[in-house]
XYZ file of C-alpha atoms in Angstrom:
200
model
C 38.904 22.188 70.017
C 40.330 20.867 66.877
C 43.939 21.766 68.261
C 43.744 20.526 71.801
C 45.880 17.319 72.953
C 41.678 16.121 73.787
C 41.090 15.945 69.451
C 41.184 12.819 67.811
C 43.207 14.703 64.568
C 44.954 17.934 66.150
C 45.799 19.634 63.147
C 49.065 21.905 64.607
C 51.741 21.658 62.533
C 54.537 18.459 63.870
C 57.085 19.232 66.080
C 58.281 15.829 67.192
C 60.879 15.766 69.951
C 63.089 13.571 72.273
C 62.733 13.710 75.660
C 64.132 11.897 79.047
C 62.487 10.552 82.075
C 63.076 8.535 85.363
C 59.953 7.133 86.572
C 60.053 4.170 89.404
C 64.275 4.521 89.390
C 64.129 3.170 85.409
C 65.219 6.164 82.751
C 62.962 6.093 79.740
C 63.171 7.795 76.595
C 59.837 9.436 74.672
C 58.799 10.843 71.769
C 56.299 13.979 71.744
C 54.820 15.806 69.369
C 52.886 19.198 69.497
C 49.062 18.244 69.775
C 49.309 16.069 72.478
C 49.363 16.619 76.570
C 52.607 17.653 78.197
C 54.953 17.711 74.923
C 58.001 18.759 77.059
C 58.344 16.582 79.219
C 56.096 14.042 81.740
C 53.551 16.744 83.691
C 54.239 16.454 87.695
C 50.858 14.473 87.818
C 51.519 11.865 85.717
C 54.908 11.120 87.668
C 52.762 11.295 90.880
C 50.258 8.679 88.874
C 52.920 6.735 88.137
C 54.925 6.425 91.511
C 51.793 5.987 93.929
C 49.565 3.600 92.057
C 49.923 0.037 93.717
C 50.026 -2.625 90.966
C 50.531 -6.628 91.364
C 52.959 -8.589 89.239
C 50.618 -9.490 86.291
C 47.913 -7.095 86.394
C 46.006 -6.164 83.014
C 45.936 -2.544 82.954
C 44.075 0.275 81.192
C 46.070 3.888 80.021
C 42.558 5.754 79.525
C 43.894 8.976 78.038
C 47.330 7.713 77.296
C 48.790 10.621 75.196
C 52.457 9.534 74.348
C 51.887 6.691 76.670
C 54.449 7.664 79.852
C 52.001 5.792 82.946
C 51.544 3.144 80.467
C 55.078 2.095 79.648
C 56.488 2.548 82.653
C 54.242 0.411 84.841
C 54.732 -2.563 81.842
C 58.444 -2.003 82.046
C 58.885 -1.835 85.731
C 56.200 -4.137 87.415
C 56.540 -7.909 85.993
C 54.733 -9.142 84.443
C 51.915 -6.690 83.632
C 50.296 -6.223 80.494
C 48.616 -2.540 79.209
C 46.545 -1.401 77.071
C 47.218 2.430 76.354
C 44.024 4.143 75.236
C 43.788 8.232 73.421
C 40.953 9.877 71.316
C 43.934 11.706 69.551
C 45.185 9.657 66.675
C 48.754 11.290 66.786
C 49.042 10.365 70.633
C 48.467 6.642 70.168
C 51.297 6.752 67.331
C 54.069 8.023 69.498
C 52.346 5.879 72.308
C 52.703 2.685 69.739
C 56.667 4.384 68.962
C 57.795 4.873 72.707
C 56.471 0.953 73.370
C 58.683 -0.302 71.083
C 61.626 2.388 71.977
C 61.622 1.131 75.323
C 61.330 -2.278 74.792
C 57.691 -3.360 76.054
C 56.388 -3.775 72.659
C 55.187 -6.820 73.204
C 53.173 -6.150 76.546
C 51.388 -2.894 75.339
C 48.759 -2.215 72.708
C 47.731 1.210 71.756
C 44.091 1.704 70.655
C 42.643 4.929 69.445
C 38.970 4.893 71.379
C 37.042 7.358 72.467
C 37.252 6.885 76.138
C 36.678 2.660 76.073
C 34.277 3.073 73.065
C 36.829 0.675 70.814
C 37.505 -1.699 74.051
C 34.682 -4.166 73.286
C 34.506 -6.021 76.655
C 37.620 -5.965 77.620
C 38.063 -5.683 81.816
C 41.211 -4.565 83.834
C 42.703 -5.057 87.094
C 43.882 -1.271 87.076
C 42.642 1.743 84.904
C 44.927 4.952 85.350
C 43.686 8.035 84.253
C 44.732 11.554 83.867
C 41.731 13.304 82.962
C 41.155 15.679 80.087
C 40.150 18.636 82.615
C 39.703 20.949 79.277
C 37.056 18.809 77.503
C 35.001 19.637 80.832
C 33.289 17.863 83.458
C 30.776 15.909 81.038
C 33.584 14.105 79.447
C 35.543 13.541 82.807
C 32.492 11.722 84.442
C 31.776 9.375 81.416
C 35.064 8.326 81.940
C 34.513 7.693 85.751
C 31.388 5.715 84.479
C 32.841 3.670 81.430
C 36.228 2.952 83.938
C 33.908 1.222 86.481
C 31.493 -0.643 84.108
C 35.287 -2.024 82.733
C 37.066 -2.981 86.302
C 37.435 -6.181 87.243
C 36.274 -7.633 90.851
C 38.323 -5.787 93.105
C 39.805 -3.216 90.378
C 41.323 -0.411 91.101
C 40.555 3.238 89.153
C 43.509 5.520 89.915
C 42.890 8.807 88.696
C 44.938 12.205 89.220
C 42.911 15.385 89.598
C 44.180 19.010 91.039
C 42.500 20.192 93.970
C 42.259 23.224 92.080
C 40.752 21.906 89.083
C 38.025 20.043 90.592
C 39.847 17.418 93.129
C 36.935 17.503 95.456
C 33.778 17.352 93.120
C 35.775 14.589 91.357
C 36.009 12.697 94.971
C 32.126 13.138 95.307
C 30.893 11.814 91.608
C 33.286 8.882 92.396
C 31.517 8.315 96.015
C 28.461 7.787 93.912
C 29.487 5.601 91.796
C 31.977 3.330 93.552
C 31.614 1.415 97.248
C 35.030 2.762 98.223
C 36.780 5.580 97.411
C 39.940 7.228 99.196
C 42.844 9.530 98.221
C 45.899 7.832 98.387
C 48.138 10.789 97.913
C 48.075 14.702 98.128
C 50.831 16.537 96.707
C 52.210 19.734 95.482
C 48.456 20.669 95.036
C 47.771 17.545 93.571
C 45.016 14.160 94.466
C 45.440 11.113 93.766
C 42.199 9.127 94.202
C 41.218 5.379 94.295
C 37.924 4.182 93.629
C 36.748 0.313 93.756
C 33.441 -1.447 93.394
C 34.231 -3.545 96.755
């Protein structure tokens, strides 16, 4: 565990890279690093995260699991308006998150916390929490996350998460039925969910 992207110090040896991406018809520009999810380039999920989430001009938004902060940024720099906080257990994520803010100009809308899950959040509430789950750390981990997201949502918040149907898409769909009042997949995709779950 102490080299997965889901450690809070991966200890794999820096490899920090440059990389390109179009997400909602803006080109960004990100910094990786080995240690942290999807180091080549922004994973297929995370685009699909990205492009189907519906957020409102202003919205206070959660990254849970931000890595190098790619759903983050983009929604800050291409919905007015909206604020982020981008959220990662591992220490070297939330550095190239706090890097790629600034390198793509949203600086000053987006703060990058390390927290386990929203353990360093205090009371802070969101309109939207996006989350790509850490599949590998296993199911226990996944469903606190479910849990801490809803306790943190704001009336009428939206959780948008993106789960493989292969990796669990349909027991994720039932925890989240018992937990929220409404639940529905937006999106299916190449293989991929993308759920919605709201208190109301």
């Amino acid at each position: 565990m102490n080299d997965h992207y889901y450690s809070s110090n991966p200890r794999t040896e820096s490899d920090r890279r440059e990389i390109r991406a179009e997400l909602r018809g803006t080109l960004f520009t990100f910094l990786t690093d080995s240690g942290v999810f999807s180091k080549k380039g922004v994973d297929f999920g995370s685009r699909l995260l990205i492009e189907t989430a519906e957020i409102a001009e202003g919205s206070v938004i959660l990254d849970l699991g931000c890595g190098y902060g790619p759903v983050g940024i983009s929604l800050a720099k291409t919905v007015p308006g909206v604020r982020a906080i981008l959220a990662d257990i591992n220490e070297r994520a939330v550095g190239l998150a706090a890097l790629n803010a600034r390198l793509n100009g949203v600086e000053d809308r987006v703060e990058c916390v390390v927290s386990d899950g929203l353990e360093q959040l205090g009371d802070c509430t969101f309109d939207h929490i996006l989350l790509n789950p850490p599949i590998r750390a296993g199911k226990s981990v996944v469903y606190r996350l479910f849990a801490d997201a809803g306790r943190a949502l704001r009336e009428e918040g939206n959780l948008w998460i993106v789960i493989r149907k292969e990796q669990g898409a349909a027991s994720a769909l039932k925890e989240l039925r018992n937990r929220f009042a409404e639940v529905e997949v937006t999106c299916k995709k190449k293989g991929y969910w993308i759920l919605r779950a709201r208190h109301r």
